[in-house]
């Protein structure tokens, strides 16, 4: 019986470890660029569920370029020019653009963001003062450019490379693809429910057998005492 319970418990552990992100979704901004610079810096606010961020689509001027993608926890704040405060997430070499007002896709290394958090994004080409990354002139830094229940993309800054001059307000032209973090597939839920039920039944059965053996032992002791 113990071996069966151990087997079921191991299966449950495996099922929980297979919990996978839900199907990917994408939040996109309008592609109506009227300005450009080396890069774009903006905040992203996460909704009520933790997410795994998977890829970026960016409005890039026609050509072939190198790019870098940085993030900062808690949002940009006053760190527009403070390179030491940022984390380099990815570098891309020799990327050929899909052309102005089209999305060029960047398959970033997946990373998790927690519910209710704010993350600063800085996506940039690697040549100073060049119109590689296209964006739209905004109204105010922090305005919502695009939003759904999972994410909000805020207006930010056009940037010269690297972490140099700021131009604001500027609205990101692009898209963020994400998935809800750690949601088990339906089949995994079913396996886990079945497993918990099996463990509960096995434990009740083992307890019943233990009670029977204890009662029998008490009766034998009583019979021996009477003899």
PDB file of C-alpha atoms in Angstrom:
ATOM      1  CA  UNK A   1       0.000   0.000   0.000  1.00  0.00           C
ATOM      2  CA  UNK A   2       2.797   2.427   0.868  1.00  0.00           C
ATOM      3  CA  UNK A   3       4.419   1.752  -2.480  1.00  0.00           C
ATOM      4  CA  UNK A   4       1.143   2.552  -4.289  1.00  0.00           C
ATOM      5  CA  UNK A   5       0.759   5.829  -2.425  1.00  0.00           C
ATOM      6  CA  UNK A   6       4.373   6.705  -3.224  1.00  0.00           C
ATOM      7  CA  UNK A   7       3.755   5.967  -6.907  1.00  0.00           C
ATOM      8  CA  UNK A   8       0.648   8.161  -7.028  1.00  0.00           C
ATOM      9  CA  UNK A   9       2.463  10.970  -5.174  1.00  0.00           C
ATOM     10  CA  UNK A  10       5.308  10.805  -7.669  1.00  0.00           C
ATOM     11  CA  UNK A  11       2.807  11.026 -10.518  1.00  0.00           C
ATOM     12  CA  UNK A  12       1.237  14.113  -8.957  1.00  0.00           C
ATOM     13  CA  UNK A  13       4.625  15.765  -8.608  1.00  0.00           C
ATOM     14  CA  UNK A  14       5.312  15.056 -12.288  1.00  0.00           C
ATOM     15  CA  UNK A  15       1.926  16.448 -13.283  1.00  0.00           C
ATOM     16  CA  UNK A  16       2.506  19.658 -11.332  1.00  0.00           C
ATOM     17  CA  UNK A  17       5.927  20.062 -12.914  1.00  0.00           C
ATOM     18  CA  UNK A  18       4.303  19.865 -16.337  1.00  0.00           C
ATOM     19  CA  UNK A  19       2.102  22.881 -15.640  1.00  0.00           C
ATOM     20  CA  UNK A  20       2.526  24.943 -18.797  1.00  0.00           C
ATOM     21  CA  UNK A  21       1.696  28.473 -19.817  1.00  0.00           C
ATOM     22  CA  UNK A  22      -1.695  28.910 -21.436  1.00  0.00           C
ATOM     23  CA  UNK A  23      -1.970  29.672 -25.133  1.00  0.00           C
ATOM     24  CA  UNK A  24      -0.039  32.792 -26.114  1.00  0.00           C
ATOM     25  CA  UNK A  25      -1.793  36.108 -26.658  1.00  0.00           C
ATOM     26  CA  UNK A  26      -0.572  39.425 -28.061  1.00  0.00           C
ATOM     27  CA  UNK A  27      -1.127  43.061 -27.166  1.00  0.00           C
ATOM     28  CA  UNK A  28      -0.407  45.370 -30.105  1.00  0.00           C
ATOM     29  CA  UNK A  29      -0.231  49.148 -30.457  1.00  0.00           C
ATOM     30  CA  UNK A  30      -1.197  51.078 -33.598  1.00  0.00           C
ATOM     31  CA  UNK A  31       1.437  51.099 -36.357  1.00  0.00           C
ATOM     32  CA  UNK A  32       1.196  54.760 -37.352  1.00  0.00           C
ATOM     33  CA  UNK A  33       4.766  55.995 -36.980  1.00  0.00           C
ATOM     34  CA  UNK A  34       5.628  59.634 -37.625  1.00  0.00           C
ATOM     35  CA  UNK A  35       9.051  59.752 -35.980  1.00  0.00           C
ATOM     36  CA  UNK A  36      12.098  57.571 -35.271  1.00  0.00           C
ATOM     37  CA  UNK A  37      15.374  57.258 -33.377  1.00  0.00           C
ATOM     38  CA  UNK A  38      17.898  54.585 -32.362  1.00  0.00           C
ATOM     39  CA  UNK A  39      15.471  53.094 -29.847  1.00  0.00           C
ATOM     40  CA  UNK A  40      12.359  53.334 -27.716  1.00  0.00           C
ATOM     41  CA  UNK A  41      11.979  53.170 -23.913  1.00  0.00           C
ATOM     42  CA  UNK A  42       8.607  52.669 -22.199  1.00  0.00           C
ATOM     43  CA  UNK A  43       6.869  51.067 -19.204  1.00  0.00           C
ATOM     44  CA  UNK A  44       4.662  47.988 -19.245  1.00  0.00           C
ATOM     45  CA  UNK A  45       2.154  47.387 -16.427  1.00  0.00           C
ATOM     46  CA  UNK A  46       1.080  43.790 -15.702  1.00  0.00           C
ATOM     47  CA  UNK A  47      -2.554  43.017 -14.854  1.00  0.00           C
ATOM     48  CA  UNK A  48      -3.959  40.667 -12.225  1.00  0.00           C
ATOM     49  CA  UNK A  49      -2.129  37.539 -13.429  1.00  0.00           C
ATOM     50  CA  UNK A  50       1.580  36.763 -13.617  1.00  0.00           C
ATOM     51  CA  UNK A  51       2.804  36.335 -17.187  1.00  0.00           C
ATOM     52  CA  UNK A  52       5.615  34.870 -19.258  1.00  0.00           C
ATOM     53  CA  UNK A  53       6.769  37.339 -21.919  1.00  0.00           C
ATOM     54  CA  UNK A  54       7.786  35.536 -25.107  1.00  0.00           C
ATOM     55  CA  UNK A  55       8.399  37.874 -28.038  1.00  0.00           C
ATOM     56  CA  UNK A  56       8.337  41.440 -29.301  1.00  0.00           C
ATOM     57  CA  UNK A  57       7.189  42.873 -32.577  1.00  0.00           C
ATOM     58  CA  UNK A  58       8.760  46.242 -33.399  1.00  0.00           C
ATOM     59  CA  UNK A  59       8.228  48.820 -36.143  1.00  0.00           C
ATOM     60  CA  UNK A  60      11.659  49.022 -37.825  1.00  0.00           C
ATOM     61  CA  UNK A  61      12.866  51.131 -40.757  1.00  0.00           C
ATOM     62  CA  UNK A  62      13.772  49.007 -43.801  1.00  0.00           C
ATOM     63  CA  UNK A  63      17.305  47.566 -43.661  1.00  0.00           C
ATOM     64  CA  UNK A  64      19.483  45.148 -41.695  1.00  0.00           C
ATOM     65  CA  UNK A  65      20.557  46.076 -38.177  1.00  0.00           C
ATOM     66  CA  UNK A  66      21.768  44.874 -34.767  1.00  0.00           C
ATOM     67  CA  UNK A  67      19.593  45.358 -31.685  1.00  0.00           C
ATOM     68  CA  UNK A  68      19.624  45.113 -27.891  1.00  0.00           C
ATOM     69  CA  UNK A  69      16.731  44.638 -25.480  1.00  0.00           C
ATOM     70  CA  UNK A  70      16.927  45.772 -21.831  1.00  0.00           C
ATOM     71  CA  UNK A  71      14.458  45.724 -18.919  1.00  0.00           C
ATOM     72  CA  UNK A  72      14.271  47.310 -15.478  1.00  0.00           C
ATOM     73  CA  UNK A  73      12.054  46.111 -12.612  1.00  0.00           C
ATOM     74  CA  UNK A  74       9.737  48.718 -11.133  1.00  0.00           C
ATOM     75  CA  UNK A  75       9.624  50.833 -14.285  1.00  0.00           C
ATOM     76  CA  UNK A  76      11.861  53.473 -15.818  1.00  0.00           C
ATOM     77  CA  UNK A  77      11.559  56.089 -13.069  1.00  0.00           C
ATOM     78  CA  UNK A  78      14.543  58.439 -13.372  1.00  0.00           C
ATOM     79  CA  UNK A  79      16.781  55.810 -15.022  1.00  0.00           C
ATOM     80  CA  UNK A  80      16.476  56.925 -18.648  1.00  0.00           C
ATOM     81  CA  UNK A  81      20.239  57.434 -18.829  1.00  0.00           C
ATOM     82  CA  UNK A  82      21.418  55.056 -16.079  1.00  0.00           C
ATOM     83  CA  UNK A  83      22.689  52.013 -17.973  1.00  0.00           C
ATOM     84  CA  UNK A  84      23.844  50.295 -14.748  1.00  0.00           C
ATOM     85  CA  UNK A  85      20.230  50.045 -13.517  1.00  0.00           C
ATOM     86  CA  UNK A  86      19.094  47.991 -16.507  1.00  0.00           C
ATOM     87  CA  UNK A  87      19.348  44.274 -17.342  1.00  0.00           C
ATOM     88  CA  UNK A  88      20.361  43.242 -20.868  1.00  0.00           C
ATOM     89  CA  UNK A  89      17.859  40.545 -21.853  1.00  0.00           C
ATOM     90  CA  UNK A  90      18.829  39.852 -25.464  1.00  0.00           C
ATOM     91  CA  UNK A  91      21.038  40.869 -28.347  1.00  0.00           C
ATOM     92  CA  UNK A  92      20.126  40.371 -32.012  1.00  0.00           C
ATOM     93  CA  UNK A  93      22.574  40.567 -34.892  1.00  0.00           C
ATOM     94  CA  UNK A  94      21.933  41.077 -38.588  1.00  0.00           C
ATOM     95  CA  UNK A  95      18.140  41.374 -38.374  1.00  0.00           C
ATOM     96  CA  UNK A  96      16.445  42.313 -41.642  1.00  0.00           C
ATOM     97  CA  UNK A  97      13.440  44.544 -41.066  1.00  0.00           C
ATOM     98  CA  UNK A  98       9.951  43.772 -42.363  1.00  0.00           C
ATOM     99  CA  UNK A  99       9.796  47.440 -43.363  1.00  0.00           C
ATOM    100  CA  UNK A 100       8.215  50.632 -42.051  1.00  0.00           C
ATOM    101  CA  UNK A 101       4.825  50.185 -40.327  1.00  0.00           C
ATOM    102  CA  UNK A 102       5.181  46.403 -40.335  1.00  0.00           C
ATOM    103  CA  UNK A 103       6.106  44.250 -37.369  1.00  0.00           C
ATOM    104  CA  UNK A 104       9.601  42.766 -37.255  1.00  0.00           C
ATOM    105  CA  UNK A 105       9.501  39.871 -34.797  1.00  0.00           C
ATOM    106  CA  UNK A 106      12.112  39.343 -32.069  1.00  0.00           C
ATOM    107  CA  UNK A 107      11.996  35.999 -30.243  1.00  0.00           C
ATOM    108  CA  UNK A 108      13.265  37.107 -26.849  1.00  0.00           C
ATOM    109  CA  UNK A 109      14.318  34.665 -24.136  1.00  0.00           C
ATOM    110  CA  UNK A 110      11.131  33.995 -22.141  1.00  0.00           C
ATOM    111  CA  UNK A 111      10.979  35.701 -18.753  1.00  0.00           C
ATOM    112  CA  UNK A 112       8.323  35.964 -16.058  1.00  0.00           C
ATOM    113  CA  UNK A 113       6.669  39.107 -14.719  1.00  0.00           C
ATOM    114  CA  UNK A 114       4.519  39.155 -11.580  1.00  0.00           C
ATOM    115  CA  UNK A 115       0.915  40.304 -11.326  1.00  0.00           C
ATOM    116  CA  UNK A 116       0.569  44.026 -10.622  1.00  0.00           C
ATOM    117  CA  UNK A 117       4.203  44.830 -11.425  1.00  0.00           C
ATOM    118  CA  UNK A 118       5.680  47.505 -13.707  1.00  0.00           C
ATOM    119  CA  UNK A 119       8.626  46.762 -15.998  1.00  0.00           C
ATOM    120  CA  UNK A 120      10.599  49.225 -18.045  1.00  0.00           C
ATOM    121  CA  UNK A 121      11.480  48.167 -21.627  1.00  0.00           C
ATOM    122  CA  UNK A 122      14.304  49.604 -23.702  1.00  0.00           C
ATOM    123  CA  UNK A 123      14.581  48.281 -27.243  1.00  0.00           C
ATOM    124  CA  UNK A 124      17.309  49.835 -29.359  1.00  0.00           C
ATOM    125  CA  UNK A 125      19.439  49.600 -32.444  1.00  0.00           C
ATOM    126  CA  UNK A 126      23.164  49.866 -31.818  1.00  0.00           C
ATOM    127  CA  UNK A 127      23.995  52.956 -33.897  1.00  0.00           C
ATOM    128  CA  UNK A 128      23.641  56.428 -32.285  1.00  0.00           C
ATOM    129  CA  UNK A 129      21.240  59.012 -33.723  1.00  0.00           C
ATOM    130  CA  UNK A 130      19.811  56.853 -36.488  1.00  0.00           C
ATOM    131  CA  UNK A 131      16.123  56.421 -37.317  1.00  0.00           C
ATOM    132  CA  UNK A 132      16.085  52.625 -36.950  1.00  0.00           C
ATOM    133  CA  UNK A 133      13.196  52.209 -34.490  1.00  0.00           C
ATOM    134  CA  UNK A 134       9.968  53.886 -35.555  1.00  0.00           C
ATOM    135  CA  UNK A 135       7.365  55.288 -33.167  1.00  0.00           C
ATOM    136  CA  UNK A 136       4.636  57.920 -32.831  1.00  0.00           C
ATOM    137  CA  UNK A 137       4.768  61.276 -31.072  1.00  0.00           C
ATOM    138  CA  UNK A 138       2.632  60.973 -27.925  1.00  0.00           C
ATOM    139  CA  UNK A 139       0.768  63.319 -25.599  1.00  0.00           C
ATOM    140  CA  UNK A 140       2.312  62.610 -22.180  1.00  0.00           C
ATOM    141  CA  UNK A 141       4.770  60.101 -20.720  1.00  0.00           C
ATOM    142  CA  UNK A 142       2.744  57.460 -18.878  1.00  0.00           C
ATOM    143  CA  UNK A 143      -0.348  57.688 -21.063  1.00  0.00           C
ATOM    144  CA  UNK A 144      -1.811  54.309 -22.036  1.00  0.00           C
ATOM    145  CA  UNK A 145      -0.935  53.456 -25.644  1.00  0.00           C
ATOM    146  CA  UNK A 146      -2.545  49.988 -25.664  1.00  0.00           C
ATOM    147  CA  UNK A 147      -4.159  47.903 -22.940  1.00  0.00           C
ATOM    148  CA  UNK A 148      -6.071  44.706 -22.187  1.00  0.00           C
ATOM    149  CA  UNK A 149      -6.758  42.706 -19.026  1.00  0.00           C
ATOM    150  CA  UNK A 150      -3.218  41.282 -19.032  1.00  0.00           C
ATOM    151  CA  UNK A 151      -0.981  44.242 -19.932  1.00  0.00           C
ATOM    152  CA  UNK A 152      -0.838  47.986 -20.455  1.00  0.00           C
ATOM    153  CA  UNK A 153       1.789  49.648 -22.655  1.00  0.00           C
ATOM    154  CA  UNK A 154       2.554  53.243 -21.655  1.00  0.00           C
ATOM    155  CA  UNK A 155       3.973  56.193 -23.556  1.00  0.00           C
ATOM    156  CA  UNK A 156       7.694  56.715 -23.036  1.00  0.00           C
ATOM    157  CA  UNK A 157      10.832  58.028 -24.681  1.00  0.00           C
ATOM    158  CA  UNK A 158      12.611  57.942 -27.997  1.00  0.00           C
ATOM    159  CA  UNK A 159      16.269  57.212 -27.284  1.00  0.00           C
ATOM    160  CA  UNK A 160      19.608  57.722 -28.929  1.00  0.00           C
ATOM    161  CA  UNK A 161      22.011  54.829 -28.413  1.00  0.00           C
ATOM    162  CA  UNK A 162      23.247  53.937 -25.844  1.00  0.00           C
ATOM    163  CA  UNK A 163      21.144  55.373 -22.988  1.00  0.00           C
ATOM    164  CA  UNK A 164      21.758  58.801 -24.443  1.00  0.00           C
ATOM    165  CA  UNK A 165      19.455  61.692 -25.351  1.00  0.00           C
ATOM    166  CA  UNK A 166      15.733  61.449 -24.516  1.00  0.00           C
ATOM    167  CA  UNK A 167      12.860  62.509 -26.771  1.00  0.00           C
ATOM    168  CA  UNK A 168       9.417  62.515 -25.183  1.00  0.00           C
ATOM    169  CA  UNK A 169       6.631  61.682 -25.151  1.00  0.00           C
ATOM    170  CA  UNK A 170       6.955  58.853 -27.675  1.00  0.00           C
ATOM    171  CA  UNK A 171       4.585  55.907 -28.231  1.00  0.00           C
ATOM    172  CA  UNK A 172       5.880  52.404 -28.933  1.00  0.00           C
ATOM    173  CA  UNK A 173       4.815  50.954 -32.291  1.00  0.00           C
ATOM    174  CA  UNK A 174       4.760  47.205 -31.869  1.00  0.00           C
ATOM    175  CA  UNK A 175       3.440  44.192 -30.018  1.00  0.00           C
ATOM    176  CA  UNK A 176       4.187  42.038 -26.951  1.00  0.00           C
ATOM    177  CA  UNK A 177       3.376  38.320 -27.003  1.00  0.00           C
ATOM    178  CA  UNK A 178       2.823  36.653 -23.627  1.00  0.00           C
ATOM    179  CA  UNK A 179       1.150  33.735 -21.843  1.00  0.00           C
ATOM    180  CA  UNK A 180      -0.365  33.394 -18.385  1.00  0.00           C
ATOM    181  CA  UNK A 181       2.275  31.807 -16.149  1.00  0.00           C
ATOM    182  CA  UNK A 182       2.003  28.262 -14.797  1.00  0.00           C
ATOM    183  CA  UNK A 183      -1.555  27.271 -15.768  1.00  0.00           C
ATOM    184  CA  UNK A 184      -1.949  23.451 -15.934  1.00  0.00           C
ATOM    185  CA  UNK A 185      -3.477  21.947 -19.062  1.00  0.00           C
ATOM    186  CA  UNK A 186      -6.967  20.375 -18.559  1.00  0.00           C
ATOM    187  CA  UNK A 187      -5.557  16.834 -18.823  1.00  0.00           C
ATOM    188  CA  UNK A 188      -3.051  17.629 -16.075  1.00  0.00           C
ATOM    189  CA  UNK A 189      -5.824  18.977 -13.847  1.00  0.00           C
ATOM    190  CA  UNK A 190      -7.734  15.718 -14.368  1.00  0.00           C
ATOM    191  CA  UNK A 191      -4.670  13.641 -13.499  1.00  0.00           C
ATOM    192  CA  UNK A 192      -4.028  15.645 -10.335  1.00  0.00           C
ATOM    193  CA  UNK A 193      -7.671  15.357  -9.154  1.00  0.00           C
ATOM    194  CA  UNK A 194      -7.650  11.610  -9.816  1.00  0.00           C
ATOM    195  CA  UNK A 195      -4.352  11.267  -7.985  1.00  0.00           C
ATOM    196  CA  UNK A 196      -5.532  13.114  -4.890  1.00  0.00           C
ATOM    197  CA  UNK A 197      -8.665  10.982  -4.851  1.00  0.00           C
ATOM    198  CA  UNK A 198      -6.599   7.803  -5.097  1.00  0.00           C
ATOM    199  CA  UNK A 199      -4.336   8.855  -2.230  1.00  0.00           C
ATOM    200  CA  UNK A 200      -7.334   9.714  -0.062  1.00  0.00           C
ATOM    201  CA  UNK A 201      -9.003   6.348  -0.749  1.00  0.00           C
ATOM    202  CA  UNK A 202      -5.763   4.464  -0.058  1.00  0.00           C
ATOM    203  CA  UNK A 203      -5.222   6.282   3.225  1.00  0.00           C
ATOM    204  CA  UNK A 204      -8.800   5.601   4.390  1.00  0.00           C
ATOM    205  CA  UNK A 205      -8.449   1.933   3.436  1.00  0.00           C
ATOM    206  CA  UNK A 206      -5.124   1.651   5.259  1.00  0.00           C
ATOM    207  CA  UNK A 207      -6.655   3.268   8.354  1.00  0.00           C
ATOM    208  CA  UNK A 208      -9.585   0.827   8.293  1.00  0.00           C
ATOM    209  CA  UNK A 209      -7.224  -2.146   8.107  1.00  0.00           C
ATOM    210  CA  UNK A 210      -5.194  -0.726  10.970  1.00  0.00           C
ATOM    211  CA  UNK A 211      -8.331  -0.372  13.100  1.00  0.00           C
ATOM    212  CA  UNK A 212      -9.330  -4.015  12.413  1.00  0.00           C
ATOM    213  CA  UNK A 213      -5.876  -5.285  13.368  1.00  0.00           C
ATOM    214  CA  UNK A 214      -5.901  -3.180  16.554  1.00  0.00           C
ATOM    215  CA  UNK A 215      -9.348  -4.499  17.549  1.00  0.00           C
ATOM    216  CA  UNK A 216      -8.232  -8.088  16.966  1.00  0.00           C
ATOM    217  CA  UNK A 217      -5.147  -7.541  19.064  1.00  0.00           C
ATOM    218  CA  UNK A 218      -7.215  -6.117  21.942  1.00  0.00           C
ATOM    219  CA  UNK A 219      -9.573  -9.112  21.807  1.00  0.00           C
ATOM    220  CA  UNK A 220      -6.658 -11.570  21.956  1.00  0.00           C
ATOM    221  CA  UNK A 221      -5.188  -9.751  24.978  1.00  0.00           C
ATOM    222  CA  UNK A 222      -8.578  -9.804  26.714  1.00  0.00           C
ATOM    223  CA  UNK A 223      -9.106 -13.527  25.988  1.00  0.00           C
ATOM    224  CA  UNK A 224      -5.626 -14.344  27.321  1.00  0.00           C
ATOM    225  CA  UNK A 225      -6.332 -12.358  30.508  1.00  0.00           C
ATOM    226  CA  UNK A 226      -9.563 -14.250  31.138  1.00  0.00           C
ATOM    227  CA  UNK A 227      -7.820 -17.615  30.715  1.00  0.00           C
TER     228      UNK A 227
END
